[in-house]
GROMACS .gro file of N, CA and C in nm:
model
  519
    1UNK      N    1  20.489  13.861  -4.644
    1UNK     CA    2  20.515  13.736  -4.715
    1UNK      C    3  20.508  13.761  -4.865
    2UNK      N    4  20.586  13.666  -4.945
    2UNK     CA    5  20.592  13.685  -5.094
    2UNK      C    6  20.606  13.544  -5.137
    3UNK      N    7  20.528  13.546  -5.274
    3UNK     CA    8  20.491  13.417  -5.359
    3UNK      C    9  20.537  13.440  -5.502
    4UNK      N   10  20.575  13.358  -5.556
    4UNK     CA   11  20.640  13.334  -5.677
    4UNK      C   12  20.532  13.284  -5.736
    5UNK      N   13  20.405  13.273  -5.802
    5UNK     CA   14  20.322  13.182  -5.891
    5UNK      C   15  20.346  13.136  -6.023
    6UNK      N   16  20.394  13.010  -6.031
    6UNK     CA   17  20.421  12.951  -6.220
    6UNK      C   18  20.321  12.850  -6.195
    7UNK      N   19  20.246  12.866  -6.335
    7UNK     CA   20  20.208  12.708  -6.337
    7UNK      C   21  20.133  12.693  -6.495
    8UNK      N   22  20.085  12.565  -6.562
    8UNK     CA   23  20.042  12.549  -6.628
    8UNK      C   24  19.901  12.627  -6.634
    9UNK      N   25  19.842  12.675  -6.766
    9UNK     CA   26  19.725  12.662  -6.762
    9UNK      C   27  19.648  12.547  -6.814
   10UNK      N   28  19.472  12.574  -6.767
   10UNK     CA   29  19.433  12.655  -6.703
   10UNK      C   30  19.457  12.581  -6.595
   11UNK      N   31  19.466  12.667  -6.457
   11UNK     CA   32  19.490  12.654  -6.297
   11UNK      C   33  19.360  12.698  -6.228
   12UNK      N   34  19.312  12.692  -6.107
   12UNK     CA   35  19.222  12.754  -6.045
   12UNK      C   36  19.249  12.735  -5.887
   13UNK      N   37  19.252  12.858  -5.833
   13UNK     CA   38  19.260  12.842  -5.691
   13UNK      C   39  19.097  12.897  -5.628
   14UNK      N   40  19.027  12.784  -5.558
   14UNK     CA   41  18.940  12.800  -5.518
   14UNK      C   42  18.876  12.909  -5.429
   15UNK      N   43  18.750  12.955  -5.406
   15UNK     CA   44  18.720  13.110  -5.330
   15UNK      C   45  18.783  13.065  -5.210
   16UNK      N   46  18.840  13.216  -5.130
   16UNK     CA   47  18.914  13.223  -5.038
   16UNK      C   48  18.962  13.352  -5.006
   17UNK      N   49  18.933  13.405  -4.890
   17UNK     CA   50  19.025  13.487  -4.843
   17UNK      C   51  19.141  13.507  -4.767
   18UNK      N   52  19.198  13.627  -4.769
   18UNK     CA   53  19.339  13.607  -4.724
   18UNK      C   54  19.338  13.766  -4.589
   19UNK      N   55  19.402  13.707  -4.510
   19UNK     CA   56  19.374  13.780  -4.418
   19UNK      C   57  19.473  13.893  -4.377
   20UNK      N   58  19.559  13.937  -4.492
   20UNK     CA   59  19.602  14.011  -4.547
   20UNK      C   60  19.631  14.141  -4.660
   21UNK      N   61  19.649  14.256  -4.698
   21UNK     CA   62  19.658  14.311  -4.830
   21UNK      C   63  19.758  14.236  -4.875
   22UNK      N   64  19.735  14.217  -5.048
   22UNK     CA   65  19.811  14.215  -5.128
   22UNK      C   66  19.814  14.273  -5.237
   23UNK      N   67  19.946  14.272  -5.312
   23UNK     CA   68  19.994  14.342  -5.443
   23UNK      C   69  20.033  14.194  -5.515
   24UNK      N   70  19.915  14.201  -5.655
   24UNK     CA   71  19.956  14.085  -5.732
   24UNK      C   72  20.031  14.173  -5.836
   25UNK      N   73  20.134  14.105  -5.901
   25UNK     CA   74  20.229  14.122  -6.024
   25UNK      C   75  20.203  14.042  -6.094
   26UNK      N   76  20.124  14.051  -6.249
   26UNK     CA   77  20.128  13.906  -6.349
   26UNK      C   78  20.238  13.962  -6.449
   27UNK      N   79  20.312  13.867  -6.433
   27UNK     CA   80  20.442  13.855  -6.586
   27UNK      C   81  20.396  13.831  -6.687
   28UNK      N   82  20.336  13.684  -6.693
   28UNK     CA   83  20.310  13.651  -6.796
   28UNK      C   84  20.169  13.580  -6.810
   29UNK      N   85  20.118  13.554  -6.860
   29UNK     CA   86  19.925  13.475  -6.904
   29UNK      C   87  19.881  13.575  -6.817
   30UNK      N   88  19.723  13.551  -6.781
   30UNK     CA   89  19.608  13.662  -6.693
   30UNK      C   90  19.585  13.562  -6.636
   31UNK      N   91  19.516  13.659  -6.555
   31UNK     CA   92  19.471  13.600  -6.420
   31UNK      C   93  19.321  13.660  -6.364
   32UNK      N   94  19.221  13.551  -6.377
   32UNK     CA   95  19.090  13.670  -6.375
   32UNK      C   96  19.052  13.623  -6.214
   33UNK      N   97  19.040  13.744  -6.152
   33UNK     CA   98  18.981  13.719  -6.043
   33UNK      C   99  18.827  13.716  -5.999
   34UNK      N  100  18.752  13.632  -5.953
   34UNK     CA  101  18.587  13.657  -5.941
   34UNK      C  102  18.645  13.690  -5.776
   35UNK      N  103  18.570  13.801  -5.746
   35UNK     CA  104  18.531  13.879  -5.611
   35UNK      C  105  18.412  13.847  -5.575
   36UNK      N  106  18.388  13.884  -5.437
   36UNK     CA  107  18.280  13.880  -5.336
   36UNK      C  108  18.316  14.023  -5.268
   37UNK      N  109  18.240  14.094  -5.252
   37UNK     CA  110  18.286  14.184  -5.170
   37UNK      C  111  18.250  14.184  -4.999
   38UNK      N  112  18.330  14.223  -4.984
   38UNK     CA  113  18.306  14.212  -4.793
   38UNK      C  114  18.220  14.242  -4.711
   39UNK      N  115  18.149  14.332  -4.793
   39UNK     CA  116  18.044  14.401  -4.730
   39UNK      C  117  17.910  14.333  -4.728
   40UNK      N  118  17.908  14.229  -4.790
   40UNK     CA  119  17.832  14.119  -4.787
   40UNK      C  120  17.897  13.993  -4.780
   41UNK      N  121  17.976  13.983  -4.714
   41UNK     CA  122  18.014  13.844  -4.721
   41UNK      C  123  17.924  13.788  -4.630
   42UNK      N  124  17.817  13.750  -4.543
   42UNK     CA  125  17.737  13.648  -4.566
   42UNK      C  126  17.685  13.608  -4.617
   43UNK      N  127  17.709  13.633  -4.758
   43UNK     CA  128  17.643  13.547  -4.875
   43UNK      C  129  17.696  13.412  -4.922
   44UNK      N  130  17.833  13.461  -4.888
   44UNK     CA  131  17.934  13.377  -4.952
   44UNK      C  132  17.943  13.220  -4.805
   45UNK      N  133  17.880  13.262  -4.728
   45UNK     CA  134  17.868  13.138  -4.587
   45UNK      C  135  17.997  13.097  -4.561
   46UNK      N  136  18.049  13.251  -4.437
   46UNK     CA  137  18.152  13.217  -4.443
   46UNK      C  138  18.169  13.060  -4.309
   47UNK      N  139  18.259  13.001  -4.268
   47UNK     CA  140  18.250  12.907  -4.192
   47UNK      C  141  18.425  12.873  -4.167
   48UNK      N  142  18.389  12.808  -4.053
   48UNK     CA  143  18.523  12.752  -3.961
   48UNK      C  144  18.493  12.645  -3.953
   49UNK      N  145  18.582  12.565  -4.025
   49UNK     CA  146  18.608  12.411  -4.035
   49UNK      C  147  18.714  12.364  -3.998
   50UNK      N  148  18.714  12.214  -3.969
   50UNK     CA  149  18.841  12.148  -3.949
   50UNK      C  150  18.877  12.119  -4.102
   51UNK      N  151  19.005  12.084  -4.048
   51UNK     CA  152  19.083  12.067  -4.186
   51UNK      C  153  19.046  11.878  -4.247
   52UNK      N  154  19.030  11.849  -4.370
   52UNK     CA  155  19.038  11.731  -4.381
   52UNK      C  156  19.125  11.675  -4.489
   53UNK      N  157  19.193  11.581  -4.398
   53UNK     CA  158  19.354  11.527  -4.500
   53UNK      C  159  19.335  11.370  -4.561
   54UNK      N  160  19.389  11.357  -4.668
   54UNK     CA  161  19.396  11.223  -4.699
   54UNK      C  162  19.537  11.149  -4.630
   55UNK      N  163  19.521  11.038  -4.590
   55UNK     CA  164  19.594  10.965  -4.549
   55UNK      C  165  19.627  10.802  -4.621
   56UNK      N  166  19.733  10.795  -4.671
   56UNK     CA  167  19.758  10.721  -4.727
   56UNK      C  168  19.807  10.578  -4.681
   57UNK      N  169  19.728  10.466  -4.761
   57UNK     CA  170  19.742  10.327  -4.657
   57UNK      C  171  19.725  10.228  -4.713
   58UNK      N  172  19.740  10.246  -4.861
   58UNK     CA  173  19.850  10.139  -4.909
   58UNK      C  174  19.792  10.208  -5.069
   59UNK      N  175  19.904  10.149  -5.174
   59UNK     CA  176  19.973  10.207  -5.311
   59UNK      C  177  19.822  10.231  -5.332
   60UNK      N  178  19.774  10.350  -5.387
   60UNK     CA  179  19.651  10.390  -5.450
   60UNK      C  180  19.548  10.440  -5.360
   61UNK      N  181  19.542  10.392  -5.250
   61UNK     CA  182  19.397  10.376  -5.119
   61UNK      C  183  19.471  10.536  -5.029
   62UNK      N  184  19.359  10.550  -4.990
   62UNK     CA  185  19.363  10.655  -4.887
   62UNK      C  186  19.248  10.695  -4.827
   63UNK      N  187  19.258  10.750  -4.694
   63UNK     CA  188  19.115  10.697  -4.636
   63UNK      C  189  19.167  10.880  -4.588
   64UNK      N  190  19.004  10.954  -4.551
   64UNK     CA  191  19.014  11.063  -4.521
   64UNK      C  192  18.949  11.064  -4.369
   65UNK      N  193  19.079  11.175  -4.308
   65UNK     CA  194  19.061  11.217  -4.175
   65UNK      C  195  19.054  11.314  -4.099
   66UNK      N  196  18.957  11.382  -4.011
   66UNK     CA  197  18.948  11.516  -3.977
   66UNK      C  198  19.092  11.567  -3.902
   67UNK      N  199  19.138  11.656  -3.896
   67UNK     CA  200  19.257  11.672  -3.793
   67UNK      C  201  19.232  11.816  -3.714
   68UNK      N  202  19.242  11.819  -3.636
   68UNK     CA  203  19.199  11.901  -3.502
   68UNK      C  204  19.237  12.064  -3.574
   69UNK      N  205  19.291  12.097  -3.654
   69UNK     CA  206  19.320  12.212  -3.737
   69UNK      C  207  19.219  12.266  -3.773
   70UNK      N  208  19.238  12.403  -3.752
   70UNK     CA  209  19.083  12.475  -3.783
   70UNK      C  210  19.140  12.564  -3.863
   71UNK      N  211  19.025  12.586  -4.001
   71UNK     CA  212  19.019  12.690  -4.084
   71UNK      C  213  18.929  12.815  -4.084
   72UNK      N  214  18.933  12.870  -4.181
   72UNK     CA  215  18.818  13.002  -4.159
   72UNK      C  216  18.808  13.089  -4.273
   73UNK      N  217  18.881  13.068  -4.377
   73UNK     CA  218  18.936  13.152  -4.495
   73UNK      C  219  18.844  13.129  -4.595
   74UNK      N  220  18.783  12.978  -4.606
   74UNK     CA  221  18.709  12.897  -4.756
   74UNK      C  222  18.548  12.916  -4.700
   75UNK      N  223  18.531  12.968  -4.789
   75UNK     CA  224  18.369  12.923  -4.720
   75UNK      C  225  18.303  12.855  -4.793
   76UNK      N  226  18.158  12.812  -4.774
   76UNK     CA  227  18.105  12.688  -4.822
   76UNK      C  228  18.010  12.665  -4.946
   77UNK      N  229  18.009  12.786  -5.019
   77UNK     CA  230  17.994  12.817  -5.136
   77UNK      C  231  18.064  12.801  -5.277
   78UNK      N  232  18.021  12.760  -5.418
   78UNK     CA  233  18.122  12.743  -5.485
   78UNK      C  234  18.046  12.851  -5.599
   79UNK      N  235  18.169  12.937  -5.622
   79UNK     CA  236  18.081  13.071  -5.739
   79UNK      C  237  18.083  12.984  -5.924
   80UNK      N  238  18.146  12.876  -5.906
   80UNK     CA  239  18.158  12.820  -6.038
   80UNK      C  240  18.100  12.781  -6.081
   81UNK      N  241  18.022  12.699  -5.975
   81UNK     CA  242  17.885  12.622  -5.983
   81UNK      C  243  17.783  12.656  -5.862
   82UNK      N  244  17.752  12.734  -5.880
   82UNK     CA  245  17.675  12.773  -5.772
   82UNK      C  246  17.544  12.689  -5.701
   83UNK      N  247  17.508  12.667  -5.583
   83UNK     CA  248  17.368  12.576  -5.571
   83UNK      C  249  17.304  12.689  -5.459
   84UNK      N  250  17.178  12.734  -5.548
   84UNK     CA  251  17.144  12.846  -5.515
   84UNK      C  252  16.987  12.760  -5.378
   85UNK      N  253  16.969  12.667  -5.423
   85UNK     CA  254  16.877  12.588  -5.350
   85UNK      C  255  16.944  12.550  -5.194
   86UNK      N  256  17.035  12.544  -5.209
   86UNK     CA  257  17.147  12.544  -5.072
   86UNK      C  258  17.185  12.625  -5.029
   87UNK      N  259  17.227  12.733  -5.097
   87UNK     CA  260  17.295  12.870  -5.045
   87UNK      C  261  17.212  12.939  -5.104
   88UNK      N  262  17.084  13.025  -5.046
   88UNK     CA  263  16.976  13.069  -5.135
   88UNK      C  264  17.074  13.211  -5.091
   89UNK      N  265  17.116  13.300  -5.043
   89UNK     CA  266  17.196  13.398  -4.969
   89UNK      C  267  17.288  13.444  -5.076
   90UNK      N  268  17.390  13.326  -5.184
   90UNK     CA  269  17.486  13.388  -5.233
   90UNK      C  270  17.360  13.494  -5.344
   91UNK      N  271  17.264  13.447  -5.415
   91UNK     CA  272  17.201  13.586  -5.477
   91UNK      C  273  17.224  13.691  -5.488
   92UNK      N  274  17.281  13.788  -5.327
   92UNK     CA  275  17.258  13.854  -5.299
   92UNK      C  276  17.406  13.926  -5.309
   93UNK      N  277  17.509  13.813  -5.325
   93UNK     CA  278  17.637  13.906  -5.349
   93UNK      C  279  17.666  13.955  -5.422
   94UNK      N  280  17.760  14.016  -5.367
   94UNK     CA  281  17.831  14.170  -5.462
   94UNK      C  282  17.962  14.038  -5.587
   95UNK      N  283  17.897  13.977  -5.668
   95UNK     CA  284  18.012  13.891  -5.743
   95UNK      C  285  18.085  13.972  -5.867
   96UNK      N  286  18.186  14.020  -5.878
   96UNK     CA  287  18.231  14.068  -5.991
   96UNK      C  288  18.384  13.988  -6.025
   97UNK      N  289  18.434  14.051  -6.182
   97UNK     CA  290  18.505  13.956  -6.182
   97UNK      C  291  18.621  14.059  -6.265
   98UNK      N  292  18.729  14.069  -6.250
   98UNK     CA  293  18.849  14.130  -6.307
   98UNK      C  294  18.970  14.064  -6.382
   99UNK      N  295  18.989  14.087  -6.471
   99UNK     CA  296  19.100  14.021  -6.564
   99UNK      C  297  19.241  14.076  -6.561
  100UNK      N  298  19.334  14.036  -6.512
  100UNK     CA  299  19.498  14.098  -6.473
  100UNK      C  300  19.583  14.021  -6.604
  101UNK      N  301  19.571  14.148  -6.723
  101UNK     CA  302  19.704  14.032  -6.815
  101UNK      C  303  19.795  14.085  -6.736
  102UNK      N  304  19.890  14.029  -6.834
  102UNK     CA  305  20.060  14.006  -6.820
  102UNK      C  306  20.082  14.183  -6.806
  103UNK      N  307  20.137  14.226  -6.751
  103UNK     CA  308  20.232  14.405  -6.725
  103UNK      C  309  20.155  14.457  -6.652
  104UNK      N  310  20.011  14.401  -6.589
  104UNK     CA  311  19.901  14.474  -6.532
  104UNK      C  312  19.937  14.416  -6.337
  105UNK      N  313  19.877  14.492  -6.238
  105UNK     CA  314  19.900  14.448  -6.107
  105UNK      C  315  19.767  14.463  -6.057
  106UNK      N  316  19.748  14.377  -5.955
  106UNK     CA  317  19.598  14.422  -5.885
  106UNK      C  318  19.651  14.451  -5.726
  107UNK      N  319  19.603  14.513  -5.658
  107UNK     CA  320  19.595  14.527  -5.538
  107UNK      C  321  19.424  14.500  -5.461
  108UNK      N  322  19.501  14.399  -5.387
  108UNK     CA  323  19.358  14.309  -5.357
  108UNK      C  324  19.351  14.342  -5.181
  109UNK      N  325  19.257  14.398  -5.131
  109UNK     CA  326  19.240  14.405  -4.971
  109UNK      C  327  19.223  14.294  -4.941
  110UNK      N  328  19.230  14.288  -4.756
  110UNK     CA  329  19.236  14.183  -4.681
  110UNK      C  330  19.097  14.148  -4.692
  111UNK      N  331  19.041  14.010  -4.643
  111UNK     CA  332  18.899  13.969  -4.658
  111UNK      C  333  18.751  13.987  -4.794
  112UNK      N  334  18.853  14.012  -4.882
  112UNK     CA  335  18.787  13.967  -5.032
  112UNK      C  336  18.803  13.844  -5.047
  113UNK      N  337  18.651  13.792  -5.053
  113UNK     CA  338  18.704  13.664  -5.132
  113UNK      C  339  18.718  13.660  -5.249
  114UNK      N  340  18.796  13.572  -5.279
  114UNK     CA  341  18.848  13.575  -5.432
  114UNK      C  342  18.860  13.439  -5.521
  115UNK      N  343  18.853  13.417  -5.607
  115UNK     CA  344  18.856  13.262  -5.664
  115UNK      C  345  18.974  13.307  -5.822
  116UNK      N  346  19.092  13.261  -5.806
  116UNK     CA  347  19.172  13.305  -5.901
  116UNK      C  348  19.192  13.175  -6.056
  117UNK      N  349  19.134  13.249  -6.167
  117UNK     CA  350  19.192  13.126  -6.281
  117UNK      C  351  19.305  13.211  -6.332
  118UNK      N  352  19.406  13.071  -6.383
  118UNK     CA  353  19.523  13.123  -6.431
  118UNK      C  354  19.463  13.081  -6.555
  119UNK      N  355  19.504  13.164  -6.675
  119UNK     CA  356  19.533  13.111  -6.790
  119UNK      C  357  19.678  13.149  -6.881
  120UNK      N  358  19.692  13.128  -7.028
  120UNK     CA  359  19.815  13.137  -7.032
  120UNK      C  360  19.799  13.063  -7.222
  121UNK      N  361  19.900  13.131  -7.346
  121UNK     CA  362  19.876  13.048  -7.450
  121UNK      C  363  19.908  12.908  -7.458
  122UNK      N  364  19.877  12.848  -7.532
  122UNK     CA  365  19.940  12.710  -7.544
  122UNK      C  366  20.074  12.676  -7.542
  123UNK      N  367  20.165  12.618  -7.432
  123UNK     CA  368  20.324  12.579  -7.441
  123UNK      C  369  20.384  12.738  -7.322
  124UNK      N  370  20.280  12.854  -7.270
  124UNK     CA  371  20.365  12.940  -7.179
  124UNK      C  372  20.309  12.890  -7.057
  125UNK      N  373  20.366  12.949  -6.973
  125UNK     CA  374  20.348  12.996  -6.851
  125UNK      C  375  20.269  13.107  -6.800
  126UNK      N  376  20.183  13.084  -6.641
  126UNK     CA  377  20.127  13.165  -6.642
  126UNK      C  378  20.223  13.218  -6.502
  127UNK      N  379  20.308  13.322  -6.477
  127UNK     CA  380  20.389  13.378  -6.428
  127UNK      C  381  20.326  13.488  -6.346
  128UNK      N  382  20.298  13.493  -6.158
  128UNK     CA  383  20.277  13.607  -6.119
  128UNK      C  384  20.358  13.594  -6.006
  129UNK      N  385  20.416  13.721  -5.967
  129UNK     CA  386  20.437  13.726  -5.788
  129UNK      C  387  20.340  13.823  -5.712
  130UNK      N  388  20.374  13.795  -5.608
  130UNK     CA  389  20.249  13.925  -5.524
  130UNK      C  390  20.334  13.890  -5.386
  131UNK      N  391  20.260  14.001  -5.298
  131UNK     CA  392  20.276  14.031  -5.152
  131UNK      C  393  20.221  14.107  -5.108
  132UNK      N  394  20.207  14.007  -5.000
  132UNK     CA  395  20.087  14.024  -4.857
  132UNK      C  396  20.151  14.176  -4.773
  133UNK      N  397  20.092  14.187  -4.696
  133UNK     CA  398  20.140  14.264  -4.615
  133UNK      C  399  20.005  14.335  -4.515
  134UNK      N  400  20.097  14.409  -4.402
  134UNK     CA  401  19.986  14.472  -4.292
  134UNK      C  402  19.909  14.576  -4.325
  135UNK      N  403  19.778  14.532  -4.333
  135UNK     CA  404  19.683  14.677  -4.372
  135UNK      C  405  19.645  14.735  -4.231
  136UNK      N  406  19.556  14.781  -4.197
  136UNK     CA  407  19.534  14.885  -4.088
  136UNK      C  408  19.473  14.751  -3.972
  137UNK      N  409  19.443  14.775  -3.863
  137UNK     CA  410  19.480  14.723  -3.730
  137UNK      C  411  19.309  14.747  -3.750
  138UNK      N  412  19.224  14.809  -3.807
  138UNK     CA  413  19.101  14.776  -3.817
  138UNK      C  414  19.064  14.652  -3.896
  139UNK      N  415  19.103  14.620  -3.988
  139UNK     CA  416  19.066  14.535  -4.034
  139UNK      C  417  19.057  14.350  -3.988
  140UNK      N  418  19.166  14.396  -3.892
  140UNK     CA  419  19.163  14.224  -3.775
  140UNK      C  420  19.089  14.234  -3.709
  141UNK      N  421  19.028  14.373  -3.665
  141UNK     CA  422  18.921  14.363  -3.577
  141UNK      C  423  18.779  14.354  -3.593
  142UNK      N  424  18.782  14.398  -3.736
  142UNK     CA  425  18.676  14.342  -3.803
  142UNK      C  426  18.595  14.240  -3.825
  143UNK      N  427  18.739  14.114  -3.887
  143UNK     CA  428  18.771  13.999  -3.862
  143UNK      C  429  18.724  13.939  -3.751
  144UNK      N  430  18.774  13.976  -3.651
  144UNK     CA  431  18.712  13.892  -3.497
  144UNK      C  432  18.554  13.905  -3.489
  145UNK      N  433  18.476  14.069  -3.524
  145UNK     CA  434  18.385  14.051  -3.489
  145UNK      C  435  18.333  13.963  -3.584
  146UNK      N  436  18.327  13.980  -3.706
  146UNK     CA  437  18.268  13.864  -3.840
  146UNK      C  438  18.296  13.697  -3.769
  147UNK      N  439  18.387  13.703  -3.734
  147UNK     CA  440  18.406  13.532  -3.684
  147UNK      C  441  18.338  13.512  -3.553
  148UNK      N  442  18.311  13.564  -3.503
  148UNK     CA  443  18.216  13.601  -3.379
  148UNK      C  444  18.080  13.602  -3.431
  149UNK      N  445  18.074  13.649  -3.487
  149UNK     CA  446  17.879  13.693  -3.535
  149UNK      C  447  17.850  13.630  -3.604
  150UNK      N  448  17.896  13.601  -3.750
  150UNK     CA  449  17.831  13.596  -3.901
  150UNK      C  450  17.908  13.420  -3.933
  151UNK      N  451  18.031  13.377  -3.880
  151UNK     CA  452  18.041  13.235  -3.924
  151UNK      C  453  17.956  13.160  -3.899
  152UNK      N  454  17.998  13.052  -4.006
  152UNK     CA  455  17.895  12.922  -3.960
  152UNK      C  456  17.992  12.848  -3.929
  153UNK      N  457  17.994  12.772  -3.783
  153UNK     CA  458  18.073  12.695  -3.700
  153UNK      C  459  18.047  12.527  -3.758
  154UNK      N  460  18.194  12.471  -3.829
  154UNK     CA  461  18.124  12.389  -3.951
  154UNK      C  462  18.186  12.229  -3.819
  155UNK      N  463  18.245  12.274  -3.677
  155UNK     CA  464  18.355  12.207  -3.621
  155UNK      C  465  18.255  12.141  -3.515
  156UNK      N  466  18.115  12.207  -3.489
  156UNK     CA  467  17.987  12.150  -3.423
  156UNK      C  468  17.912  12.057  -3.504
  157UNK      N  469  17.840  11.953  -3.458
  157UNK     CA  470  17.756  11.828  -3.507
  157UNK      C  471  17.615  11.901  -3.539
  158UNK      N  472  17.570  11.836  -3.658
  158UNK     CA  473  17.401  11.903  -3.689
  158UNK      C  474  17.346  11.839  -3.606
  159UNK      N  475  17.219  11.934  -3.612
  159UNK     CA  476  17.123  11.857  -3.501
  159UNK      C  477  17.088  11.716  -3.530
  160UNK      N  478  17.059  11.659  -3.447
  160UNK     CA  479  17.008  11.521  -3.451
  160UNK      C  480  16.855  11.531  -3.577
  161UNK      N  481  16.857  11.484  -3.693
  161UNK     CA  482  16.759  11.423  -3.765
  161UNK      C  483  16.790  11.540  -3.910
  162UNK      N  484  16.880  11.624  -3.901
  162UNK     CA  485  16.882  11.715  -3.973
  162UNK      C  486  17.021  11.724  -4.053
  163UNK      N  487  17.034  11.763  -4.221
  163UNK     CA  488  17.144  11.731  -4.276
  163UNK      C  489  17.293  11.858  -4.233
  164UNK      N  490  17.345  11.866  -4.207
  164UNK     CA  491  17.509  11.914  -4.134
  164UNK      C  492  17.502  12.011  -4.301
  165UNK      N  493  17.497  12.138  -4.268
  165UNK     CA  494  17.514  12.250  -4.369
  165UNK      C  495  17.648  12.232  -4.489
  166UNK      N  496  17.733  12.227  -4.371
  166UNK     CA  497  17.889  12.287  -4.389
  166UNK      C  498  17.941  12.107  -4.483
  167UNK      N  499  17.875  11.989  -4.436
  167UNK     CA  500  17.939  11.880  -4.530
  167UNK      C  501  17.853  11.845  -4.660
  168UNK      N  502  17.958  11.814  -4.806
  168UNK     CA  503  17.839  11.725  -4.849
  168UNK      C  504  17.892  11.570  -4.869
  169UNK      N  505  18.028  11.563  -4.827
  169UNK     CA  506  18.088  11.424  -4.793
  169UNK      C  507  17.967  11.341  -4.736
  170UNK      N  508  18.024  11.190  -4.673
  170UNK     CA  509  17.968  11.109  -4.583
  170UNK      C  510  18.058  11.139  -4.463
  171UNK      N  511  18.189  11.172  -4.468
  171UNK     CA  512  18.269  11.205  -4.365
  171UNK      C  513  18.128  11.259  -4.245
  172UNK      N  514  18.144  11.204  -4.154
  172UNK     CA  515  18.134  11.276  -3.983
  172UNK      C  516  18.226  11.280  -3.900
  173UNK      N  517  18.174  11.413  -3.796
  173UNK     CA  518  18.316  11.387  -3.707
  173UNK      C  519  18.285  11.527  -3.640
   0.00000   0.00000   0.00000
């Protein structure tokens, strides 16, 4: 698969992994990536959630709803603002952070998480493409066992009297 990225700065795509290699290309502005490395990713709490969509129901209003769609990529940590009293674990990650200007490429492995800011001067564009592609047949299997062992299953109810990890909505479900 291949992506075209334009957009205003600044942009931010939230931590996430991709369950793929990729080759990023920046044209134009940088692009700094903060990492997690894999080798600790239970720091980062990884988790399988349902998806939650807004639904729209009349001019302005929208009421939010779980939909039977399961994720697994975002986990429940935020490196921007970190809440170390909640996630006492991220401490312990491997967090670094890399800057891609414009003529520079990164090659990013499958299951890094990553949290990407675009930036860019005042009035440009911040211009990248990249592509995914198949890394080695170990690394899905990796995958299975990590989603097997180390997730936190965000699609189960907390115990009765106790606060639900994975929400900080009022949403239940």
């Amino acid at each position: 698969a291949r992506n075209l990225w334009v957009s205003t700065a600044p942009r931010t795509s939230v931590l996430h992994y991709d369950w793929q290699d990729s080759v990023l290309l920046q044209l134009s502005g940088t692009k700094r990536f903060t990492l997690i490395d894999p080798a600790r990713l239970q720091t980062a709490y990884p988790a399988v959630m349902r998806i939650e969509k807004l639904e729209r129901v009349s001019p302005g209003v929208y009421e939010r709803k779980l939909t039977e769609r399961e994720i697994d990529n975002f986990p429940l940590v935020n490196v921007t603002h970190p809440d170390y009293e909640r996630f006492p674990l991220l401490r312990d990650a491997h967090i670094m952070t890399v800057d891609v200007p414009a003529g520079s490429a990164l090659i990013l492995p499958a299951l890094w998480y990553h949290q990407v800011d675009s930036f860019a001067e005042p009035g440009q564009l911040n211009v990248a493409v990249n592509y995914w592609f198949q890394g080695h047949s170990l690394a899905t299997r990796f995958y299975r066992t990590l989603r097997e062992n180390v997730f936190i299953n965000c699609t189960l109810p907390a115990p009765p009297g106790q606060p639900h990890l994975c929400r900080d909505s009022v949403l239940e479900g």
